[in-house]
Structure formats: C-alpha cells, structure tokens
Amino acid sequence: MTATFTLIDPSTGQAFQEVPRASVEEVDEVIARAVAVQRTWADLAPLARADALRRFARVVEEHVEELARLEVRNSGHPIESARWEASHVAQVLNFYAGAPERLSGQQIPVSGGLDVTFHEPYGVVGIIVPWNFPMTIASWGFAPALAAGNAVVLKPAELTSLTAVRLGELAVEAGLPEGLFAVVTGAGSVVGERFVTHPDVRKVVFTGSTEVGVSVAAGCAQGLKPVTLELGGKSANIVFDDADLELAAQSAPASVFDNAGQDCCARSRILVQRSVYDRFLELLEPAVAAWQVGDPRLESTQMGPLISASHRDSVASFLDGADVAFRGSAPEGDGFWFAPAVVLADRRDRIAQEEIFGPVVAVMPFDDEADGIRLANDTVYGLAGSIWTENLGRAMRVSRAVKSGVLSVNSHASVRYWTPFGGMKASGLGRELGPDAAEHFTETKNVFFAT
Ligand code: NAD
C-alpha cells in the first residue's frame, strides 16, 4: 500500500483528498527517466523546444479556471487571486518559450583560430517549492529550466500538491515528452533531500524557509551543485512625511495581507516618519476595516484563511503581549481564519524582527532619512520593500541604500516575470525571472577551434 498524506480545505478544516508520498526508490526512478528524456529534449532544434513550451502555455491557459478552483480548495486562495496565479504560469511559459532561440553564446577574439562559448543545459534540475504560491513559484523554476534544455523534477509542498500535479499532466497533454517535467509528491526530508543528494540532479532551486534553505545549500555544496535560494522576508514599507499619505495608507493592507500575509514579499513592517505617524495610523484604520476577509470562492473576497491550524497557532503566538492598535475582520467557523492585525512595535521586538508569514503588520516610527534607512536594514532579511515619497532624490538615495533585492517606489509591485526577482542577506541567493533566467539554467562551455 502506498503511503499518503491528507489534504485539508483551509476554509472549512475538512479533509478532502489523499496524496501519495514517494519513496527514495520512486524518486530515483523518476530521475533516471528524466536523465534519458533530457538528452533528446536538449537535442531538439531551438524552435521545436520553443513551440513545445508555447503549446504547454496554451494548454495551461485553457485550464486556468480548473487550476484556480483547485488552488481555492487546496490553499484557500481567493478565486480572483488563484485565476491570476494560473494565468501567470501560462505567461511565464510563453515568456521563456522565447528563450531557446536567444541563448546565444559569444565569439571571442583569439589568435590561431576561433573561440566560441555555448550555454549547455545542466541536465536534470530539481525544484523544491513551498505552500504559499504553489503554481507561480514552481513556474519560475520549471519554465526557464525547460527552455534552456533541462529536464525538471518538481517537488510541491506537502500541504499544496494538487496544482503542481495537474501542471505535470497538462505538460504531457500539451505534447512534452513523458518524464521531462516530472512532479513528485512527498516529504521534504525524502523527496526534496533526494534531489539534493542525487548525483544526476545537477542544479537545485529551493524556495522556502531560511532554515531549510541553509541545509539544502549545505547539501548542494557536498555534491558541488549550484543552488538558487528564495527564502524568507521581513520587508519594510517606508513612508516619508512628503509621501501621498492617503495612497500609502490605502495600499498598505494589500501589501501585507494579500494571501493572508503568507507572502515572502509581504511588507510586514510599516516604518512611518514620526511627524506623520499619527495621521498615517488614522488613515490606515479604515483601510484595514475595509479589507474583505471571507469565503475564497467569492469574487469579492480579498483574503482567505491561513494554510493550516498549526500555522494559525504560530501566527497567533506573535500577538501574545503585543500592543495591537486595531484589527480587521474574519469569519467564524471551522476554517483557519485569522483577522488581520496592526501592531505598534519597538525595534527589538520579536514581531519587528521575525517573519510571521501571516496577516500581522508591525508599525514603527523613525526620525529622518538616515534613521529610516537604518531601521529598514535592521533585520537579517533583504527580499523586498516599498518607499513612499514625492521627493525624487530621496527615492533614489533610499532605494540604493536599502539592502533588498526587489524594491518599489510609490507602489508595492514586486513580481513581474520579465524583471529579476530574489533576495539579499538571509532572503536568498541568486535571482529568478527576468531576461536572464534561462541562462541561469546553463553552464558556459568554451571551445577553441585551431585553424
Ligand atoms: P519550508 O522550508 O518548510 O518548505 C519548503 C519546501 O522544502 C517544501 O516543499 C518542503 O517539503 C521542502 N523541504 C522540507 N525539508 C526539506 C529538506 N530537508 N530537504 C529538501 N527539501 C525540504 O517552507 P514552507 O513553510 O513551505 O514555506 C514558507 C517559507 O517559504 C517562508 O519562510 C517564506 O518566506 C518562504 N518563501 C520564500 C519565497 C521567496 O521567493 N523568497 C517565496 C515563497 C515562500
């Protein structure tokens, strides 16, 4: 009998499906198949690989509604967000479908012959993803990796495997060779760890907690394989006294409560210049009250439940003894509901330093530009951040001084598939997305032809 784990609908707390746990032997079989299929895939003409990825994108587009509904059930994402996520996967595939014909090498001047470089695929790439954005984060790895001529083995998070499994089936429906893009469900300590230790997996992309990321990186070092890490965050939303305060306050709830705060880019610290601190909080309160928390199946819902009962306990623990200024609303019932909370914090508080990964935001005042920058950089993380100011010079100074990989000025936009994404400090290593991502799934080979 195959071992399984049970999926629970976070909005009802009801179990609804069993998912197989792969054994190490099963993972090894999948990797062996991927090794064989990859060779033929890499030998295809660039146009043939591009066409195959465009067909995959089209099939995903045709299944946006089905994928979105799976995500609502499995992850509790509001339906409108889930539709965006599924469409995003198709767009990422379409974008990297343009890469095979553009992976140009160089011709370097040498005497006595010709020197050229090639972008060779690694072979098999292992991708390990977390539960917060199951489809989108997976696609940031598999689309450019496939485009560059690799095979991909993908491990979704235990709690949220369904959309990844369906994407694996859709790849085959779209005509990708069986085994080229293989989705393996199971435990991180079994499937994920086997990706790290298996000698035929030549690169690993890991998105998840900083703690597991460090152990994945250590394992990859043993096997001398490159690793991309997308880890935690504690991003700052910095509001200066010359900002459009109405707009900054109105947009703040979505920047931290979207996906119930289970977002590595969540602006979970709001830093407000002291001279406008009280006014900002006055404006923030109605914006938080208006934030719609409820049934993820309704199109009007902005925020659903948290992913699990244990995660809700962990989020709730951050409110013990905290100075809660005000809270939003949440439904009663058996789902893993949590009303958004705005907390007034001191700089050294746990709530100001640790990633909560829930709808809780810490608000702190700062004195001047230098103090604001110091406070923004006062965490181990460096993933994202927002800067609100009408002063162009200040926007430029602060965006260069904040040690984060992805910043936005007078906006909270962090993710566009055609711009690079990733963190500094404890938030990660390497970048995903953007114009260069396919190249990151290749090794440069230099060949000298003597004449
Ligand atoms: P997690 O680290 O517990 O798990 C992530 C994935 O790693 C899961 O698929 C898990 O099964 C697997 N895993 C667990 N142990 C493993 C091991 N020993 N070897 C290999 N794989 C293993 O993280 P989570 O709780 O699923 O996700 C939440 C975390 O992810 C948060 O900290 C969040 O900030 C981070 N995250 C970061 C980004 C980013 O892009 N920077 C994006 C989303 C989430």
Short mmCIF file of C-alpha atoms and ligand atoms in Angstrom, two decimals:
data_model
loop_
_atom_site.label_atom_id
_atom_site.label_comp_id
_atom_site.label_asym_id
_atom_site.label_seq_id
_atom_site.Cartn_x
_atom_site.Cartn_y
_atom_site.Cartn_z
CA MET A 1 0.00 0.00 0.00
CA THR A 2 1.32 3.44 -0.93
CA ALA A 3 1.82 5.86 1.97
CA THR A 4 -0.16 9.09 1.62
CA PHE A 5 -0.81 12.38 3.33
CA THR A 6 -4.16 14.09 3.72
CA LEU A 7 -5.10 17.40 2.17
CA ILE A 8 -7.37 19.73 4.16
CA ASP A 9 -9.50 22.56 2.77
CA PRO A 10 -8.24 25.53 4.84
CA SER A 11 -11.56 27.38 4.56
CA THR A 12 -13.57 24.51 6.12
CA GLY A 13 -10.98 22.47 8.01
CA GLN A 14 -12.34 19.37 6.19
CA ALA A 15 -10.07 16.65 4.79
CA PHE A 16 -10.78 16.02 1.11
CA GLN A 17 -8.02 14.05 -0.61
CA GLU A 18 -5.04 11.74 -0.11
CA VAL A 19 -1.78 12.37 -1.97
CA PRO A 20 0.96 9.74 -2.38
CA ARG A 21 4.28 10.06 -0.57
CA ALA A 22 7.03 8.96 -2.92
CA SER A 23 9.84 6.78 -1.57
CA VAL A 24 13.51 7.36 -2.31
CA GLU A 25 13.40 4.43 -4.80
CA GLU A 26 10.49 6.06 -6.64
CA VAL A 27 12.33 9.40 -6.77
CA ASP A 28 15.38 7.64 -8.20
CA GLU A 29 13.26 6.06 -10.96
CA VAL A 30 11.82 9.47 -11.89
CA ILE A 31 15.31 10.99 -12.01
CA ALA A 32 16.63 8.12 -14.16
CA ARG A 33 13.80 8.71 -16.67
CA ALA A 34 14.47 12.46 -16.63
CA VAL A 35 18.15 11.85 -17.43
CA ALA A 36 17.22 9.83 -20.52
CA VAL A 37 14.49 12.19 -21.79
CA GLN A 38 16.64 15.30 -21.25
CA ARG A 39 19.16 14.22 -23.89
CA THR A 40 16.53 14.14 -26.65
CA TRP A 41 14.96 17.37 -25.41
CA ALA A 42 18.28 19.22 -25.48
CA ASP A 43 18.99 17.87 -28.99
CA LEU A 44 15.78 19.34 -30.41
CA ALA A 45 16.06 22.39 -32.62
CA PRO A 46 15.58 25.57 -30.57
CA LEU A 47 12.35 26.29 -32.46
CA ALA A 48 10.97 22.85 -31.57
CA ARG A 49 11.58 23.44 -27.85
CA ALA A 50 10.04 26.90 -28.15
CA ASP A 51 6.96 25.51 -29.91
CA ALA A 52 6.54 22.79 -27.29
CA LEU A 53 6.62 25.37 -24.47
CA ARG A 54 4.13 27.60 -26.32
CA ARG A 55 1.78 24.61 -26.64
CA PHE A 56 2.21 23.95 -22.91
CA ALA A 57 1.36 27.63 -22.23
CA ARG A 58 -1.77 27.38 -24.37
CA VAL A 59 -2.98 24.25 -22.58
CA VAL A 60 -2.42 25.96 -19.20
CA GLU A 61 -4.42 28.96 -20.48
CA GLU A 62 -7.28 26.63 -21.41
CA HIS A 63 -7.25 25.24 -17.86
CA VAL A 64 -6.96 28.47 -15.86
CA GLU A 65 -10.39 28.05 -14.29
CA GLU A 66 -9.77 24.42 -13.32
CA LEU A 67 -6.34 25.20 -11.84
CA ALA A 68 -7.72 28.21 -9.99
CA ARG A 69 -10.50 26.16 -8.43
CA LEU A 70 -8.03 23.50 -7.34
CA GLU A 71 -5.95 26.21 -5.64
CA VAL A 72 -9.00 27.68 -3.88
CA ARG A 73 -9.79 24.24 -2.44
CA ASN A 74 -6.25 23.22 -1.60
CA SER A 75 -4.75 26.54 -0.47
CA GLY A 76 -7.73 28.76 0.37
CA HIS A 77 -6.61 31.46 -2.07
CA PRO A 78 -9.39 33.85 -3.14
CA ILE A 79 -10.68 32.81 -6.57
CA GLU A 80 -9.59 36.04 -8.28
CA SER A 81 -6.04 35.63 -6.95
CA ALA A 82 -5.98 31.97 -7.96
CA ARG A 83 -7.06 32.87 -11.52
CA TRP A 84 -4.25 35.41 -11.65
CA GLU A 85 -1.78 32.77 -10.46
CA ALA A 86 -2.84 30.20 -13.06
CA SER A 87 -2.71 32.80 -15.87
CA HIS A 88 0.70 33.89 -14.61
CA VAL A 89 2.01 30.32 -15.15
CA ALA A 90 0.91 30.48 -18.81
CA GLN A 91 2.57 33.89 -19.21
CA VAL A 92 5.82 32.68 -17.65
CA LEU A 93 5.83 29.71 -20.05
CA ASN A 94 5.13 31.99 -23.01
CA PHE A 95 7.89 34.38 -21.98
CA TYR A 96 10.55 31.67 -21.63
CA ALA A 97 9.32 29.97 -24.82
CA GLY A 98 11.19 32.88 -26.41
CA ALA A 99 14.47 31.81 -24.80
CA PRO A 100 15.66 28.75 -26.80
CA GLU A 101 16.46 30.81 -29.90
CA ARG A 102 18.03 33.58 -27.83
CA LEU A 103 20.54 31.59 -25.74
CA SER A 104 23.40 32.97 -27.79
CA GLY A 105 26.99 32.39 -26.81
CA GLN A 106 29.94 34.64 -27.60
CA GLN A 107 32.69 34.68 -30.19
CA ILE A 108 35.89 35.86 -28.51
CA PRO A 109 38.90 37.11 -30.46
CA VAL A 110 41.93 34.78 -30.21
CA SER A 111 44.93 34.16 -32.45
CA GLY A 112 45.30 30.95 -34.45
CA GLY A 113 41.65 30.04 -34.55
CA LEU A 114 38.14 30.67 -33.36
CA ASP A 115 36.89 30.79 -29.77
CA VAL A 116 33.17 30.40 -29.04
CA THR A 117 31.03 29.79 -25.97
CA PHE A 118 27.93 27.61 -25.64
CA HIS A 119 25.20 27.66 -22.98
CA GLU A 120 24.91 23.99 -22.09
CA PRO A 121 21.94 22.80 -20.01
CA TYR A 122 22.79 21.27 -16.63
CA GLY A 123 20.81 18.10 -17.35
CA VAL A 124 18.24 17.46 -14.63
CA VAL A 125 17.20 20.37 -12.40
CA GLY A 126 15.46 19.75 -9.06
CA ILE A 127 12.88 22.34 -7.97
CA ILE A 128 11.53 22.40 -4.39
CA VAL A 129 8.66 24.78 -3.68
CA PRO A 130 6.71 25.95 -0.61
CA TRP A 131 2.96 26.00 0.01
CA ASN A 132 2.24 29.73 -0.23
CA PHE A 133 2.17 30.20 -4.03
CA PRO A 134 2.26 26.62 -5.29
CA MET A 135 1.84 27.24 -9.03
CA THR A 136 3.60 30.51 -9.65
CA ILE A 137 6.81 29.76 -7.74
CA ALA A 138 7.07 26.37 -9.46
CA SER A 139 6.76 28.00 -12.89
CA TRP A 140 9.57 30.48 -12.14
CA GLY A 141 11.85 27.45 -11.98
CA PHE A 142 10.46 24.96 -14.48
CA ALA A 143 9.73 27.31 -17.40
CA PRO A 144 13.24 28.79 -17.83
CA ALA A 145 14.88 25.45 -16.89
CA LEU A 146 12.97 23.59 -19.62
CA ALA A 147 13.60 26.40 -22.11
CA ALA A 148 17.34 26.04 -21.55
CA GLY A 149 17.17 22.33 -22.43
CA ASN A 150 16.96 20.74 -18.99
CA ALA A 151 14.60 18.13 -17.62
CA VAL A 152 12.84 19.14 -14.40
CA VAL A 153 11.85 17.19 -11.32
CA LEU A 154 9.48 19.25 -9.17
CA LYS A 155 8.54 18.69 -5.55
CA PRO A 156 5.49 20.63 -4.38
CA ALA A 157 4.90 21.28 -0.68
CA GLU A 158 3.11 18.50 1.18
CA LEU A 159 0.14 20.75 2.00
CA THR A 160 -0.46 22.00 -1.54
CA SER A 161 0.42 19.44 -4.19
CA LEU A 162 -2.67 19.47 -6.40
CA THR A 163 -1.99 22.25 -8.91
CA ALA A 164 1.60 21.09 -9.43
CA VAL A 165 0.42 17.55 -10.14
CA ARG A 166 -2.15 18.91 -12.62
CA LEU A 167 0.50 21.07 -14.34
CA GLY A 168 2.60 17.91 -14.77
CA GLU A 169 -0.35 16.21 -16.50
CA LEU A 170 -1.04 19.26 -18.67
CA ALA A 171 2.58 19.25 -19.86
CA VAL A 172 2.07 15.73 -21.22
CA GLU A 173 -1.31 16.68 -22.74
CA ALA A 174 0.49 19.54 -24.47
CA GLY A 175 2.92 17.07 -26.03
CA LEU A 176 6.00 17.45 -23.83
CA PRO A 177 7.79 14.10 -23.62
CA GLU A 178 6.68 12.00 -20.65
CA GLY A 179 9.16 12.33 -17.77
CA LEU A 180 10.67 15.61 -18.99
CA PHE A 181 8.74 17.60 -16.41
CA ALA A 182 8.03 15.20 -13.55
CA VAL A 183 6.11 16.19 -10.42
CA VAL A 184 6.91 14.04 -7.38
CA THR A 185 4.80 14.41 -4.24
CA GLY A 186 6.12 13.52 -0.82
CA ALA A 187 8.03 14.66 2.22
CA GLY A 188 10.73 17.31 2.06
CA SER A 189 13.06 15.10 4.06
CA VAL A 190 12.65 12.30 1.48
CA VAL A 191 11.90 13.73 -1.98
CA GLY A 192 13.45 17.17 -1.52
CA GLU A 193 16.52 15.75 0.16
CA ARG A 194 16.96 13.17 -2.62
CA PHE A 195 17.03 15.99 -5.19
CA VAL A 196 19.88 17.47 -3.16
CA THR A 197 21.87 14.25 -2.76
CA HIS A 198 21.22 12.53 -6.12
CA PRO A 199 24.31 12.89 -8.31
CA ASP A 200 22.24 13.23 -11.52
CA VAL A 201 20.35 16.30 -10.30
CA ARG A 202 22.85 18.95 -11.35
CA LYS A 203 21.17 22.11 -10.04
CA VAL A 204 18.64 22.77 -7.28
CA VAL A 205 16.18 25.63 -6.96
CA PHE A 206 14.74 25.92 -3.47
CA THR A 207 12.04 28.29 -2.27
CA GLY A 208 11.02 28.07 1.36
CA SER A 209 12.20 28.87 4.84
CA THR A 210 15.68 30.19 5.53
CA GLU A 211 16.32 27.29 7.93
CA VAL A 212 15.65 24.53 5.36
CA GLY A 213 17.32 26.63 2.64
CA VAL A 214 20.58 26.65 4.58
CA SER A 215 20.55 22.85 4.89
CA VAL A 216 19.69 22.47 1.19
CA ALA A 217 22.62 24.75 0.32
CA ALA A 218 24.95 22.73 2.58
CA GLY A 219 23.83 19.51 0.87
CA CYS A 220 24.37 21.04 -2.56
CA ALA A 221 27.87 22.10 -1.51
CA GLN A 222 28.66 18.44 -0.75
CA GLY A 223 27.61 17.49 -4.28
CA LEU A 224 29.22 20.62 -5.78
CA LYS A 225 25.97 21.63 -7.41
CA PRO A 226 24.73 25.18 -7.85
CA VAL A 227 21.67 26.23 -5.87
CA THR A 228 19.24 29.11 -6.11
CA LEU A 229 17.57 30.04 -2.82
CA GLU A 230 14.43 32.14 -2.40
CA LEU A 231 13.90 32.38 1.35
CA GLY A 232 12.07 34.41 3.97
CA GLY A 233 11.49 38.13 4.29
CA LYS A 234 10.59 40.95 6.67
CA SER A 235 10.14 43.68 4.13
CA ALA A 236 9.74 47.34 5.01
CA ASN A 237 7.09 49.71 3.72
CA ILE A 238 8.79 53.07 4.36
CA VAL A 239 6.50 56.10 4.47
CA PHE A 240 8.18 59.53 4.46
CA ASP A 241 6.46 62.72 5.58
CA ASP A 242 6.40 64.04 2.00
CA ALA A 243 4.51 60.97 0.69
CA ASP A 244 0.96 60.82 -0.66
CA LEU A 245 -0.24 59.55 2.72
CA GLU A 246 -3.75 58.68 1.54
CA LEU A 247 -2.41 56.44 -1.22
CA ALA A 248 0.26 54.93 1.03
CA ALA A 249 -2.31 54.06 3.72
CA GLN A 250 -4.93 52.82 1.29
CA SER A 251 -2.48 50.46 -0.43
CA ALA A 252 -0.80 49.18 2.75
CA PRO A 253 -3.31 46.41 3.64
CA ALA A 254 -2.94 44.61 0.30
CA SER A 255 0.86 44.87 0.53
CA VAL A 256 0.92 42.76 3.68
CA PHE A 257 -2.45 40.96 3.95
CA ASP A 258 -2.58 39.64 0.39
CA ASN A 259 -2.56 35.81 0.51
CA ALA A 260 -3.22 36.24 4.24
CA GLY A 261 0.31 37.55 4.67
CA GLN A 262 1.75 34.22 3.52
CA ASP A 263 3.92 36.01 1.04
CA CYS A 264 7.69 36.23 1.21
CA CYS A 265 7.42 39.81 -0.14
CA ALA A 266 4.80 40.92 2.43
CA ARG A 267 5.50 44.46 3.62
CA SER A 268 5.20 43.27 7.21
CA ARG A 269 6.92 46.29 8.74
CA ILE A 270 5.44 49.73 8.13
CA LEU A 271 8.02 52.39 9.01
CA VAL A 272 6.48 55.84 9.24
CA GLN A 273 8.28 59.17 9.68
CA ARG A 274 7.44 60.42 13.16
CA SER A 275 5.91 63.73 12.01
CA VAL A 276 3.14 61.89 10.09
CA TYR A 277 2.90 58.75 12.24
CA ASP A 278 -0.43 59.56 13.93
CA ARG A 279 -2.03 60.80 10.73
CA PHE A 280 -0.90 57.66 8.86
CA LEU A 281 -2.45 55.38 11.51
CA GLU A 282 -5.73 57.34 11.29
CA LEU A 283 -5.80 56.71 7.56
CA LEU A 284 -4.72 53.06 7.88
CA GLU A 285 -7.52 52.05 10.26
CA PRO A 286 -10.43 52.39 7.78
CA ALA A 287 -8.35 50.77 5.04
CA VAL A 288 -7.82 47.70 7.25
CA ALA A 289 -11.50 47.67 8.23
CA ALA A 290 -12.46 47.64 4.54
CA TRP A 291 -10.19 44.66 3.75
CA GLN A 292 -12.53 41.78 2.77
CA VAL A 293 -11.73 38.51 4.56
CA GLY A 294 -14.01 35.60 3.79
CA ASP A 295 -15.05 32.68 1.61
CA PRO A 296 -12.32 32.27 -1.01
CA ARG A 297 -14.90 31.09 -3.53
CA LEU A 298 -16.46 34.59 -3.67
CA GLU A 299 -15.09 37.04 -6.20
CA SER A 300 -15.37 39.91 -3.71
CA THR A 301 -13.02 38.21 -1.24
CA GLN A 302 -9.56 39.73 -0.85
CA MET A 303 -8.18 37.37 1.78
CA GLY A 304 -8.95 33.75 2.67
CA PRO A 305 -7.88 31.60 5.60
CA LEU A 306 -4.37 30.65 6.70
CA ILE A 307 -2.98 27.40 5.30
CA SER A 308 -3.30 25.16 8.39
CA ALA A 309 -4.30 25.00 12.03
CA SER A 310 -0.69 24.76 13.19
CA HIS A 311 0.32 27.74 11.08
CA ARG A 312 -2.55 29.74 12.59
CA ASP A 313 -1.22 28.88 16.07
CA SER A 314 2.21 30.09 15.04
CA VAL A 315 0.83 33.38 13.66
CA ALA A 316 -1.36 33.91 16.74
CA SER A 317 1.64 33.47 19.05
CA PHE A 318 3.03 36.76 17.73
CA LEU A 319 0.10 38.65 19.27
CA ASP A 320 0.85 37.42 22.81
CA GLY A 321 1.63 40.56 24.79
CA ALA A 322 1.69 42.70 21.63
CA ASP A 323 0.33 46.27 21.50
CA VAL A 324 -2.46 45.70 18.96
CA ALA A 325 -3.67 49.06 17.58
CA PHE A 326 -6.61 47.64 15.60
CA ARG A 327 -7.74 44.55 13.71
CA GLY A 328 -9.76 43.73 10.63
CA SER A 329 -12.47 41.12 10.49
CA ALA A 330 -12.59 37.37 9.81
CA PRO A 331 -15.41 34.83 9.55
CA GLU A 332 -16.29 32.44 12.38
CA GLY A 333 -16.27 28.74 11.64
CA ASP A 334 -14.01 25.76 11.18
CA GLY A 335 -11.60 27.25 8.65
CA PHE A 336 -8.17 28.52 9.69
CA TRP A 337 -9.34 32.15 9.93
CA PHE A 338 -7.30 34.98 11.34
CA ALA A 339 -8.36 38.64 11.46
CA PRO A 340 -5.62 40.98 10.18
CA ALA A 341 -3.79 42.78 12.98
CA VAL A 342 -1.89 46.07 13.12
CA VAL A 343 0.64 46.13 15.98
CA LEU A 344 2.61 49.07 17.38
CA ALA A 345 6.11 47.69 17.87
CA ASP A 346 9.55 48.54 19.18
CA ARG A 347 12.59 47.89 17.03
CA ARG A 348 13.92 44.92 19.01
CA ASP A 349 10.54 43.18 19.45
CA ARG A 350 10.23 39.67 18.06
CA ILE A 351 7.29 40.92 15.98
CA ALA A 352 9.60 43.52 14.37
CA GLN A 353 12.36 41.02 13.57
CA GLU A 354 10.94 37.58 12.72
CA GLU A 355 8.98 36.53 9.68
CA ILE A 356 5.38 35.86 10.78
CA PHE A 357 4.00 34.77 7.40
CA GLY A 358 0.50 35.83 8.43
CA PRO A 359 -1.73 38.93 8.34
CA VAL A 360 0.11 40.81 11.09
CA VAL A 361 1.94 44.05 10.47
CA ALA A 362 4.32 45.87 12.82
CA VAL A 363 4.24 49.68 12.66
CA MET A 364 7.24 51.69 13.87
CA PRO A 365 8.17 55.38 13.75
CA PHE A 366 11.50 56.77 12.52
CA ASP A 367 13.06 60.25 12.73
CA ASP A 368 14.75 61.18 9.45
CA GLU A 369 16.01 59.65 6.22
CA ALA A 370 19.13 58.13 7.77
CA ASP A 371 17.12 56.64 10.63
CA GLY A 372 14.52 55.25 8.19
CA ILE A 373 17.24 53.51 6.16
CA ARG A 374 18.87 52.15 9.32
CA LEU A 375 15.55 50.75 10.53
CA ALA A 376 14.69 49.28 7.11
CA ASN A 377 18.01 47.40 7.11
CA ASP A 378 17.67 46.29 10.73
CA THR A 379 16.67 42.65 10.06
CA VAL A 380 18.53 39.59 8.83
CA TYR A 381 16.35 39.60 5.69
CA GLY A 382 16.53 41.61 2.47
CA LEU A 383 13.89 40.50 0.00
CA ALA A 384 11.51 43.33 -0.93
CA GLY A 385 10.36 46.76 0.19
CA SER A 386 8.43 49.90 -0.72
CA ILE A 387 9.39 53.55 -0.45
CA TRP A 388 6.74 56.26 -0.33
CA THR A 389 7.97 59.79 -1.06
CA GLU A 390 7.28 62.56 -3.57
CA ASN A 391 10.96 63.58 -3.47
CA LEU A 392 12.80 62.04 -6.43
CA GLY A 393 16.27 62.49 -4.94
CA ARG A 394 15.19 60.81 -1.72
CA ALA A 395 13.55 57.95 -3.66
CA MET A 396 16.84 57.35 -5.46
CA ARG A 397 19.01 57.61 -2.34
CA VAL A 398 16.82 55.33 -0.26
CA SER A 399 16.30 52.72 -2.98
CA ARG A 400 20.09 52.41 -3.34
CA ALA A 401 20.63 52.25 0.43
CA VAL A 402 18.04 49.64 1.39
CA LYS A 403 19.62 46.18 1.18
CA SER A 404 16.82 44.31 -0.56
CA GLY A 405 16.63 42.54 -3.90
CA VAL A 406 13.27 43.95 -5.05
CA LEU A 407 12.10 47.48 -4.26
CA SER A 408 9.24 49.65 -5.48
CA VAL A 409 8.75 53.41 -5.14
CA ASN A 410 5.19 54.66 -4.59
CA SER A 411 3.98 51.15 -5.37
CA HIS A 412 4.15 47.65 -3.91
CA ALA A 413 4.71 45.78 -7.17
CA SER A 414 7.39 43.10 -6.67
CA VAL A 415 6.75 40.41 -9.21
CA ARG A 416 6.79 40.73 -12.96
CA TYR A 417 8.03 37.67 -14.82
CA TRP A 418 10.16 39.80 -17.14
CA THR A 419 12.08 41.54 -14.32
CA PRO A 420 14.52 39.85 -11.91
CA PHE A 421 13.34 38.64 -8.52
CA GLY A 422 15.24 37.47 -5.44
CA GLY A 423 16.68 38.43 -2.09
CA MET A 424 19.81 39.71 -0.38
CA LYS A 425 21.18 38.68 3.06
CA ALA A 426 19.14 35.84 4.63
CA SER A 427 16.45 36.17 1.94
CA GLY A 428 18.33 34.22 -0.67
CA LEU A 429 20.99 33.55 -3.21
CA GLY A 430 20.70 34.09 -6.96
CA ARG A 431 17.82 35.54 -8.96
CA GLU A 432 14.80 34.14 -10.71
CA LEU A 433 12.68 35.55 -13.54
CA GLY A 434 13.73 38.45 -15.74
CA PRO A 435 15.53 38.38 -19.08
CA ASP A 436 18.45 36.20 -17.88
CA ALA A 437 16.69 33.36 -16.06
CA ALA A 438 17.04 30.74 -18.81
CA GLU A 439 20.79 31.37 -18.91
CA HIS A 440 20.94 30.67 -15.15
CA PHE A 441 19.96 27.09 -16.02
CA THR A 442 23.03 26.62 -18.22
CA GLU A 443 26.78 26.20 -17.80
CA THR A 444 29.10 28.07 -20.13
CA LYS A 445 31.33 25.91 -22.29
CA ASN A 446 34.27 27.48 -24.10
CA VAL A 447 35.57 25.84 -27.28
CA PHE A 448 38.70 26.83 -29.21
CA PHE A 449 38.94 25.71 -32.86
CA ALA A 450 42.53 25.91 -34.16
CA THR A 451 42.77 26.97 -37.75
P1 NAD B 1 9.78 25.01 4.17
O1 NAD B 1 11.19 25.44 4.12
O2 NAD B 1 9.31 24.27 5.34
O3 NAD B 1 9.47 24.03 2.93
C1 NAD B 1 9.71 24.40 1.60
C2 NAD B 1 9.84 23.15 0.76
O4 NAD B 1 11.00 22.44 1.15
C3 NAD B 1 8.69 22.17 0.92
O5 NAD B 1 8.38 21.59 -0.34
C4 NAD B 1 9.28 21.14 1.85
O6 NAD B 1 8.68 19.87 1.70
C5 NAD B 1 10.71 21.11 1.40
N1 NAD B 1 11.65 20.57 2.41
C6 NAD B 1 11.48 20.48 3.74
N2 NAD B 1 12.56 19.92 4.32
C7 NAD B 1 13.44 19.65 3.32
C8 NAD B 1 14.74 19.08 3.28
N3 NAD B 1 15.37 18.68 4.38
N4 NAD B 1 15.35 18.96 2.09
C9 NAD B 1 14.75 19.40 0.96
N5 NAD B 1 13.51 19.94 0.93
C10 NAD B 1 12.86 20.07 2.10
O7 NAD B 1 8.94 26.31 3.88
P2 NAD B 1 7.35 26.48 3.86
O8 NAD B 1 6.90 26.51 5.24
O9 NAD B 1 6.73 25.51 2.91
O10 NAD B 1 7.22 27.91 3.15
C11 NAD B 1 7.23 29.09 3.84
C12 NAD B 1 8.57 29.77 3.70
O11 NAD B 1 8.90 29.97 2.34
C13 NAD B 1 8.59 31.16 4.31
O12 NAD B 1 9.71 31.34 5.12
C14 NAD B 1 8.66 32.09 3.12
O13 NAD B 1 9.23 33.32 3.35
C15 NAD B 1 9.42 31.29 2.14
N6 NAD B 1 9.15 31.75 0.78
C16 NAD B 1 10.09 32.49 0.10
C17 NAD B 1 9.85 32.94 -1.17
C18 NAD B 1 10.86 33.73 -1.94
O14 NAD B 1 10.73 33.81 -3.15
N7 NAD B 1 11.87 34.29 -1.33
C19 NAD B 1 8.64 32.66 -1.78
C20 NAD B 1 7.70 31.94 -1.06
C21 NAD B 1 7.98 31.48 0.21
#
